[in-house]
Every structure is written in structure tokens, then in C-alpha cells.
Short mmCIF file of C-alpha atoms in Angstrom, two decimals:
data_model
loop_
_atom_site.label_atom_id
_atom_site.label_comp_id
_atom_site.label_asym_id
_atom_site.label_seq_id
_atom_site.Cartn_x
_atom_site.Cartn_y
_atom_site.Cartn_z
CA UNK A 1 11.04 -11.78 0.87
CA UNK A 2 14.46 -13.35 1.01
CA UNK A 3 14.83 -16.74 -0.60
CA UNK A 4 15.68 -18.42 2.70
CA UNK A 5 12.40 -17.34 4.33
CA UNK A 6 9.44 -19.76 4.18
CA UNK A 7 6.85 -18.91 1.54
CA UNK A 8 3.83 -20.50 3.27
CA UNK A 9 1.44 -18.18 5.08
CA UNK A 10 0.79 -20.93 7.63
CA UNK A 11 4.38 -20.69 8.94
CA UNK A 12 3.97 -16.97 9.61
CA UNK A 13 0.52 -17.44 11.12
CA UNK A 14 1.88 -19.99 13.60
CA UNK A 15 4.85 -17.72 14.39
CA UNK A 16 2.48 -14.82 15.04
CA UNK A 17 0.20 -16.91 17.25
CA UNK A 18 3.04 -18.38 19.32
CA UNK A 19 4.67 -14.99 19.88
CA UNK A 20 1.34 -13.22 20.46
CA UNK A 21 0.13 -15.58 23.20
CA UNK A 22 3.60 -15.71 24.76
CA UNK A 23 3.80 -11.91 24.78
CA UNK A 24 0.33 -11.58 26.30
CA UNK A 25 1.16 -14.02 29.11
CA UNK A 26 4.60 -12.51 29.64
CA UNK A 27 3.27 -8.95 29.88
CA UNK A 28 0.76 -10.01 32.53
CA UNK A 29 3.45 -11.86 34.50
CA UNK A 30 6.02 -9.09 34.20
CA UNK A 31 3.71 -6.31 35.35
CA UNK A 32 2.05 -8.32 38.11
CA UNK A 33 4.50 -10.84 39.58
CA UNK A 34 7.99 -10.20 38.20
CA UNK A 35 8.20 -6.42 38.65
CA UNK A 36 11.22 -5.29 40.67
CA UNK A 37 10.38 -3.86 44.08
CA UNK A 38 12.63 -0.84 43.69
CA UNK A 39 10.76 0.50 40.63
CA UNK A 40 7.86 2.90 41.08
CA UNK A 41 4.89 1.35 39.30
CA UNK A 42 1.27 1.98 38.53
CA UNK A 43 -1.43 0.25 40.59
CA UNK A 44 -1.79 -3.33 39.34
CA UNK A 45 -5.27 -2.85 37.84
CA UNK A 46 -4.18 0.24 35.91
CA UNK A 47 -0.93 -1.38 34.78
CA UNK A 48 -2.76 -4.45 33.46
CA UNK A 49 -5.33 -2.25 31.74
CA UNK A 50 -2.56 -0.22 30.11
CA UNK A 51 -0.46 -3.23 29.04
CA UNK A 52 -3.07 -5.91 28.26
CA UNK A 53 -5.95 -4.10 26.53
CA UNK A 54 -3.91 -3.03 23.47
CA UNK A 55 -2.92 -6.67 22.91
CA UNK A 56 -6.56 -7.77 23.09
CA UNK A 57 -7.75 -5.37 20.37
CA UNK A 58 -6.53 -7.46 17.39
CA UNK A 59 -7.43 -10.81 18.97
CA UNK A 60 -10.60 -11.55 16.92
CA UNK A 61 -8.86 -10.85 13.61
CA UNK A 62 -5.74 -12.78 14.58
CA UNK A 63 -7.83 -15.81 15.52
CA UNK A 64 -9.73 -15.64 12.21
CA UNK A 65 -6.51 -15.25 10.21
CA UNK A 66 -7.38 -11.89 8.66
CA UNK A 67 -4.45 -10.49 6.69
CA UNK A 68 -5.53 -6.90 7.35
CA UNK A 69 -5.52 -7.42 11.13
CA UNK A 70 -2.08 -8.99 10.97
CA UNK A 71 -0.85 -5.93 9.10
CA UNK A 72 -2.11 -3.32 11.56
CA UNK A 73 -1.17 -5.49 14.55
CA UNK A 74 2.40 -4.37 13.83
CA UNK A 75 1.54 -0.84 14.95
CA UNK A 76 0.51 -2.17 18.36
CA UNK A 77 3.65 -4.30 18.56
CA UNK A 78 5.83 -1.22 18.16
CA UNK A 79 4.53 0.06 21.51
CA UNK A 80 5.88 -3.07 23.23
CA UNK A 81 9.09 -3.05 21.20
CA UNK A 82 9.82 0.52 22.25
CA UNK A 83 8.97 -0.34 25.85
CA UNK A 84 11.51 -3.17 25.77
CA UNK A 85 14.21 -0.93 24.33
CA UNK A 86 13.47 1.75 26.91
CA UNK A 87 13.43 -0.74 29.79
CA UNK A 88 16.88 -2.05 28.83
CA UNK A 89 18.25 1.46 29.24
CA UNK A 90 16.23 2.72 32.19
CA UNK A 91 15.79 -0.44 34.31
CA UNK A 92 18.99 -2.51 34.15
CA UNK A 93 17.65 -4.79 36.90
CA UNK A 94 14.91 -5.90 34.45
CA UNK A 95 17.28 -6.34 31.50
CA UNK A 96 16.31 -9.95 30.77
CA UNK A 97 12.59 -9.22 30.97
CA UNK A 98 13.08 -6.48 28.39
CA UNK A 99 15.10 -8.83 26.15
CA UNK A 100 12.30 -11.41 26.29
CA UNK A 101 9.78 -8.70 25.38
CA UNK A 102 11.96 -7.63 22.44
CA UNK A 103 12.32 -11.20 21.18
CA UNK A 104 8.59 -11.87 21.40
CA UNK A 105 7.64 -8.62 19.69
CA UNK A 106 10.22 -9.20 16.96
CA UNK A 107 8.89 -12.71 16.35
CA UNK A 108 5.30 -11.48 16.26
CA UNK A 109 6.30 -8.63 13.92
CA UNK A 110 8.04 -10.99 11.48
CA UNK A 111 5.13 -13.43 11.65
CA UNK A 112 2.42 -10.80 11.20
CA UNK A 113 4.26 -9.08 8.36
CA UNK A 114 4.96 -12.32 6.52
CA UNK A 115 1.41 -13.57 6.94
CA UNK A 116 -0.17 -10.28 5.88
CA UNK A 117 2.04 -10.11 2.80
CA UNK A 118 1.62 -13.72 1.62
CA UNK A 119 -2.03 -14.14 2.58
CA UNK A 120 -2.90 -10.73 1.19
CA UNK A 121 -1.19 -11.61 -2.07
CA UNK A 122 -3.07 -14.94 -2.20
CA UNK A 123 -6.37 -13.10 -1.66
CA UNK A 124 -5.55 -10.43 -4.23
CA UNK A 125 -5.31 -7.69 -1.61
CA UNK A 126 -2.71 -4.96 -1.64
CA UNK A 127 -1.86 -1.58 -3.01
CA UNK A 128 -1.74 -1.13 -6.75
CA UNK A 129 1.43 0.26 -8.25
CA UNK A 130 1.23 3.47 -10.26
CA UNK A 131 2.13 1.59 -13.44
CA UNK A 132 -0.85 -0.76 -12.88
CA UNK A 133 -3.27 2.12 -12.28
CA UNK A 134 -2.57 3.69 -15.69
CA UNK A 135 -3.66 0.57 -17.56
#
């Protein structure tokens, strides 16, 4: 990581937690209360199922601080990141909602990546390099 980035896993864990919970709350609000009236949407129950359930899947591992869960959580975050990018282009009336979603997913991505890397290294987890396998 760059020298200006914090080297404590706790910083990244807190960043992940703050962005995760903010994103979860924001997604519920956006797709239930803040949705523009002129956009065709899914029924509320289906929309919440579609947008909330993926965020709940990594919850146990995120709460326990598992490095592996933080690492694969990034795959789920990409779904929300791409949604935000798409919404900026397709729904200009929801531009600021999409920007908030992008900021929260970016923060969670940085936090989860940093935590997984530093905590995994501290626990001796990770992929071995080819040069280490030959020894």
C-alpha cells in the first residue's frame, strides 16, 4: 500500500463498517422512500429483496472481522458500484443518490481491501508466490 495510507487493520475495519452500515441504510431509503415518481420501479418488497439481501450475506463475517469475508465482500460491492454508475447515466434526476452510492461503495471497497490485506498478512493468510513454492 502507499506510504500515506494507514497500516493498522483497525482503521480499515472501521472504514468498512461505517460505509457498510451507511450503504445498507441508504439502499433501503433510496429504493423505498427517495425513489423518483417518474421512474418505473419494481414492487417495494421485490426491490428490497433484490437490493438488501446481497448486503446481508457477508454480515456475520464482517461483524466477526474475518479477513476472508472482507475480501469477497468486494465482489458484492461491485454490483452496487455498477448500479451507481449506471444510475448517473440513465436517471439524471437521481444523480446525487447515485453519487452517494458510489462514495459509500468506494469507501467500503477501500476499507475491505485494506483490512483483508493487512489482517490476512498478520494471520499468515494469502497466496504463496511461485518463488516461495519451489523452496
